[in-house]
Short mmCIF file of C-alpha atoms in Angstrom, two decimals:
data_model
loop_
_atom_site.label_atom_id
_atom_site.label_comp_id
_atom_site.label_asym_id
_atom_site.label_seq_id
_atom_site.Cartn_x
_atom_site.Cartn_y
_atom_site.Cartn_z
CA UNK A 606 26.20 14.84 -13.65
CA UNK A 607 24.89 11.93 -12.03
CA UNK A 608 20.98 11.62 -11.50
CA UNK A 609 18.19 9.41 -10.60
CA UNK A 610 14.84 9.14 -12.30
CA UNK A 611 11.94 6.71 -10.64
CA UNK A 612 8.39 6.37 -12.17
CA UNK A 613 5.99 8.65 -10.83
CA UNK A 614 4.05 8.24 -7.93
CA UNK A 615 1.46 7.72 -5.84
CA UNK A 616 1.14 4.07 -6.14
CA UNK A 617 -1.96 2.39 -4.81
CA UNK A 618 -2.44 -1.43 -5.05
CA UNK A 619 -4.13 -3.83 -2.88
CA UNK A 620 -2.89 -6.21 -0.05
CA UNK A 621 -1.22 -9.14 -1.68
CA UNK A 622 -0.46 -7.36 -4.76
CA UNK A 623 2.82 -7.14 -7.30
CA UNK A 624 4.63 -4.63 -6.67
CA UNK A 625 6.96 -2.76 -9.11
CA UNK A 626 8.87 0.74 -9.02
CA UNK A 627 11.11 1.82 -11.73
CA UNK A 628 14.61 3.41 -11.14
CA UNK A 629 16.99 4.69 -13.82
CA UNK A 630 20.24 6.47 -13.38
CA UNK A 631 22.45 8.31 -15.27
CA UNK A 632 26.16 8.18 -13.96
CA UNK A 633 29.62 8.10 -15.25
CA UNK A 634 31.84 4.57 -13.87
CA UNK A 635 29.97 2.40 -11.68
CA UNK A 636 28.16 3.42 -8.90
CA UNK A 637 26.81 1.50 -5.90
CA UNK A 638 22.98 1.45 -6.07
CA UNK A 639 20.23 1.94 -3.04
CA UNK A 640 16.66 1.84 -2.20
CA UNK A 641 15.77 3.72 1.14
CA UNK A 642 11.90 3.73 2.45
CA UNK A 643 10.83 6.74 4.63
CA UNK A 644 7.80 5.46 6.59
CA UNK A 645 5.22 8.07 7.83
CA UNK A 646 6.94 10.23 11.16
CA UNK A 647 10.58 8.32 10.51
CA UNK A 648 13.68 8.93 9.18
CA UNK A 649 15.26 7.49 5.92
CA UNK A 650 16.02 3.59 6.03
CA UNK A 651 18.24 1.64 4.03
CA UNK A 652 16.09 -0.90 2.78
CA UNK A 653 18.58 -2.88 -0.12
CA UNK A 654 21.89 -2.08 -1.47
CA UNK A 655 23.72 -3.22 -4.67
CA UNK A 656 27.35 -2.43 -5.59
CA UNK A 657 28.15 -3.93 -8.78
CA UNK A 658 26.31 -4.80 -11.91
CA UNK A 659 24.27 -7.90 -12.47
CA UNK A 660 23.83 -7.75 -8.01
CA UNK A 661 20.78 -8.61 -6.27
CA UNK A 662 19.86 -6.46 -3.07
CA UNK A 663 17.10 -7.66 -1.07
CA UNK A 664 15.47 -7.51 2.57
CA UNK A 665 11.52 -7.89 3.86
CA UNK A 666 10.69 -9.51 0.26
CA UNK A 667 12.05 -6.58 -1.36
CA UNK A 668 14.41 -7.11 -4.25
CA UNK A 669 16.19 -5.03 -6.84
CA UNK A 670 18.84 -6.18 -9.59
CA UNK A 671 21.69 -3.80 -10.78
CA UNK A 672 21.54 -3.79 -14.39
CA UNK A 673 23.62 -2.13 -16.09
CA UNK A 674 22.80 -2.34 -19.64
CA UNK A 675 19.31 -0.71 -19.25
CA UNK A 676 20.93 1.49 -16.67
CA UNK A 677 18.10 0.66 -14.00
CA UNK A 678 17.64 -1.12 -10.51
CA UNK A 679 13.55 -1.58 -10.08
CA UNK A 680 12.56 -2.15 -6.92
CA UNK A 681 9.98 -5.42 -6.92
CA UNK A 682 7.90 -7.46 -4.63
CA UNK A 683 5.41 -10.30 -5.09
CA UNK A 684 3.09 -9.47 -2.09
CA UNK A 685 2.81 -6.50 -0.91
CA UNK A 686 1.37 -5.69 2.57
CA UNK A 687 -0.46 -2.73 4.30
CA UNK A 688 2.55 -2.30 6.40
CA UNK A 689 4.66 -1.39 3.33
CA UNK A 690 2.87 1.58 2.94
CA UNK A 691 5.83 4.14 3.02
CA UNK A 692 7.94 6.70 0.22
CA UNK A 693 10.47 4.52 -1.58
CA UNK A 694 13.39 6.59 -2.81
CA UNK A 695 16.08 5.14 -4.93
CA UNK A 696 19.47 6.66 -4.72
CA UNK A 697 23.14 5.97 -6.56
CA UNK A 698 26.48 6.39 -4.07
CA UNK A 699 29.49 7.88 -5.85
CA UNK A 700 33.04 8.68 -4.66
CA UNK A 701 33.00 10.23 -0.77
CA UNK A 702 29.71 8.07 0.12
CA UNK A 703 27.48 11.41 -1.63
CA UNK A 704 24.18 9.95 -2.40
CA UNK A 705 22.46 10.97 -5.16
CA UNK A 706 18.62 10.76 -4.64
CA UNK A 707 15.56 10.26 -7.09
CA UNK A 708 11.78 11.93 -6.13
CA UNK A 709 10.47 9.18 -4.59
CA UNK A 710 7.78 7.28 -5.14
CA UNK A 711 4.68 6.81 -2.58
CA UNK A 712 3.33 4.06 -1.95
CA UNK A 713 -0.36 3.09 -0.42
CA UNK A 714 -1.19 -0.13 0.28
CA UNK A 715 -5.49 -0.74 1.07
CA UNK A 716 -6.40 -3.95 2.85
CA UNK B 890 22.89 7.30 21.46
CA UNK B 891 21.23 4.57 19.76
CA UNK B 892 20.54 6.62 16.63
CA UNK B 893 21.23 10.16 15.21
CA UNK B 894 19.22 12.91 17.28
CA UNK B 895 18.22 16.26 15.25
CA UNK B 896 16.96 18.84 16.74
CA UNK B 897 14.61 20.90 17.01
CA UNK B 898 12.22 18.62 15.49
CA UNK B 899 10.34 21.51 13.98
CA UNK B 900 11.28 25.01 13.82
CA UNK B 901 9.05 28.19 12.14
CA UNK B 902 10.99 30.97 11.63
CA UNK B 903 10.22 34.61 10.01
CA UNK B 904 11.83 35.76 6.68
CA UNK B 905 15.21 37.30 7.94
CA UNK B 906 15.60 35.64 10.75
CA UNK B 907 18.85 33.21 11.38
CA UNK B 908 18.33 29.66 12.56
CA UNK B 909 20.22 26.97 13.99
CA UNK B 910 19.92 23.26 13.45
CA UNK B 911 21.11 20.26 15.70
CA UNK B 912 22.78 17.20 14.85
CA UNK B 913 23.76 14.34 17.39
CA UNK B 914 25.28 11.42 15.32
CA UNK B 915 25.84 8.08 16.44
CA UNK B 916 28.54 7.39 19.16
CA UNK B 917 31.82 6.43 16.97
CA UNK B 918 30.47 7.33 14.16
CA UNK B 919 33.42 9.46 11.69
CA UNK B 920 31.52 10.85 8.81
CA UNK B 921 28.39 13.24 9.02
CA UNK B 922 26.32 14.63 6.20
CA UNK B 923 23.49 17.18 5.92
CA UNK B 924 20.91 16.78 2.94
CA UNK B 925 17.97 19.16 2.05
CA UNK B 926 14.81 17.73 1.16
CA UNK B 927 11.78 19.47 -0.39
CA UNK B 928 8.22 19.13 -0.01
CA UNK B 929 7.81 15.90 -1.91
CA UNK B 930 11.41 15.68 -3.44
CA UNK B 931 13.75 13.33 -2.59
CA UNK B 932 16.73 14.51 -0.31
CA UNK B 933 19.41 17.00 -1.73
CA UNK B 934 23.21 16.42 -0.59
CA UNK B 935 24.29 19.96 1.27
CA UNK B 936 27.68 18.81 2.53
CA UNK B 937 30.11 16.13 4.29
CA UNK B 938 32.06 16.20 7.40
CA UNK B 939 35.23 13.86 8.35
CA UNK B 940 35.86 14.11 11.61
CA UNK B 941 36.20 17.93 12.46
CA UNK B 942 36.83 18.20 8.64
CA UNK B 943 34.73 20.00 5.87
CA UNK B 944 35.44 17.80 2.62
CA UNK B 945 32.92 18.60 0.49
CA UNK B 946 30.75 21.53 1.12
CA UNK B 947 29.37 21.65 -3.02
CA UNK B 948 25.48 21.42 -2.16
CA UNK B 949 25.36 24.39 0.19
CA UNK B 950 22.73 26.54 -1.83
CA UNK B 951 24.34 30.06 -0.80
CA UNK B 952 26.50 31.70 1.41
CA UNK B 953 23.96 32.18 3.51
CA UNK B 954 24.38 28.15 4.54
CA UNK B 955 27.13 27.45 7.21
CA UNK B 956 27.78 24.03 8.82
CA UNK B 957 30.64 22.96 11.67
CA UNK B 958 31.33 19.91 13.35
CA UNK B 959 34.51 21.75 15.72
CA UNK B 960 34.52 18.34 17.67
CA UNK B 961 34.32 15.68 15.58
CA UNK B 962 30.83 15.11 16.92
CA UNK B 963 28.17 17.02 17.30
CA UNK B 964 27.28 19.42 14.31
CA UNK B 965 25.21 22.49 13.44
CA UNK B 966 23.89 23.94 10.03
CA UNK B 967 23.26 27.45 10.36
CA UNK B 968 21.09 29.45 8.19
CA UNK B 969 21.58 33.22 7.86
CA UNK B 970 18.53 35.55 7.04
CA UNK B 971 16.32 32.90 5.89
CA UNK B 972 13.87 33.30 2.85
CA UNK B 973 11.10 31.03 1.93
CA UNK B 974 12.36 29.52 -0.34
CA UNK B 975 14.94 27.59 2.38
CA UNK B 976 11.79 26.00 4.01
CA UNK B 977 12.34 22.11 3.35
CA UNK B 978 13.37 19.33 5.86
CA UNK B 979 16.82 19.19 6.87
CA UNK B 980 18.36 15.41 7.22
CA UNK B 981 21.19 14.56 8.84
CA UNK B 982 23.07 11.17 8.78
CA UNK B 983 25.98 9.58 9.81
CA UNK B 984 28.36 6.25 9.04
CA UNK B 985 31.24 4.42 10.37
CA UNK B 986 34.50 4.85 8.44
CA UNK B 987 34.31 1.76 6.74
CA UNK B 988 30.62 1.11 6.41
CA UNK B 989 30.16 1.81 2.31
CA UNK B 990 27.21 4.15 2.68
CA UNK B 991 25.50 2.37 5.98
CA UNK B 992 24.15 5.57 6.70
CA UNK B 993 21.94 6.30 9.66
CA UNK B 994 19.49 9.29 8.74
CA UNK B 995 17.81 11.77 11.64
CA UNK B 996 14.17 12.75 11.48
CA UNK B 997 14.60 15.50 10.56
CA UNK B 998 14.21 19.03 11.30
CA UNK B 999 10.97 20.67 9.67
CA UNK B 1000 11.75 24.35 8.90
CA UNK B 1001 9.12 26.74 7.92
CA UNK B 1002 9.78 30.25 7.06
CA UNK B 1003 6.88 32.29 6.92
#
């Protein structure tokens, strides 16, 4: 069946700091890819979306390319700030808009 | 409403007992899912409504899960004699018809059964 693996968390870097979380999925066709954040007290957010291979989603310096020989769509940004302290799930949409979820990942960002 | 309204926002229940969740999706808004999420898991599918219309009901853990949407609206996941086990956050979300997963997620509703 279809699943989603991301690396495990918590992250902690420093303001300004590279970000990077890995996604991998495992489905059959071609699914649309996601990242959703769920900051602290909110609901789930679409943050970036991706629906075909070799696609770039991004939004708030957040990017993530659909690649579809390594199977993956790593979430990445070049400056992170305290403010993007939040869980970062990744998450693959298949036939009747199902989404298929990783673990999450969380994120802490010190000043 | 300006987004989708779950309620209650947190809800303690004993072992055996049934419970009721809320959902109140967006105005409009045609399709309506519940997910399950687990202390530090990511969110679990549970099912899908269309309209008024069950269409996929495949992540409902037991027959002790029940969820209805009789208006097309408004829709409630029910939880028979609930065990620990079925403590977790319950999401719900909604999308326009033609929105390619634009989903709108809920808070949540925080159930603990002790």
């Amino acid at each position: 069946g279809n699943s989603v693996t991301q690396m495990e968390g918590p992250v902690t870097l420093s303001e300004e700091a590279f970000l990077t979380i890995n996604c991998t999925y495992t489905a059959t066709g071609y699914p649309s890819l996601f990242w959703y954040v769920q900051y602290p007290g909110e609901g789930l957010q679409l943050l970036l979306k991706a629906t075909k291979a070799d696609d770039k989603g991004s939004n708030k310096g957040f990017e993530a390319t659909y690649r579809k020989e390594t199977t993956s769509f790593h979430l990445e940004k070049g400056s992170v700030q305290v403010s993007d302290s939040a869980v970062y799930f990744c998450a693959l949409g298949q036939g009747a808009q199902k989404l298929v979820f990783g673990q999450g990942t969380r994120l802490t960002i010190n000043p | 409403g300006a987004g989708v309204s779950q309620s209650p926002r947190y809800k303690v229940a004993k072992r055996g007992q049934d419970v009721a969740l809320r959902c109140d999706p967006i105005s409009g808004h045609v399709s309506l899912f519940w997910y399950q999420q687990a202390l530090g898991q990511g969110p679990e599918f549970l099912t899908y409504f269309q309209n008024e219309a069950q269409l996929d009901k495949s992540g409902l853990p037991s027959d002790r899960f029940f969820a209805e949407r009789p208006e097309g609206s408004v829709s409630t996941l029910k939880i028979q004699r609930t065990q620990q086990e079925d403590s977790a956050v319950y999401l719900c979300a909604s999308s326009s018809d033609d929105s390619h997963y634009g989903y709108t997620f809920g808070s949540g509703t925080r159930l603990t059964v002790v």
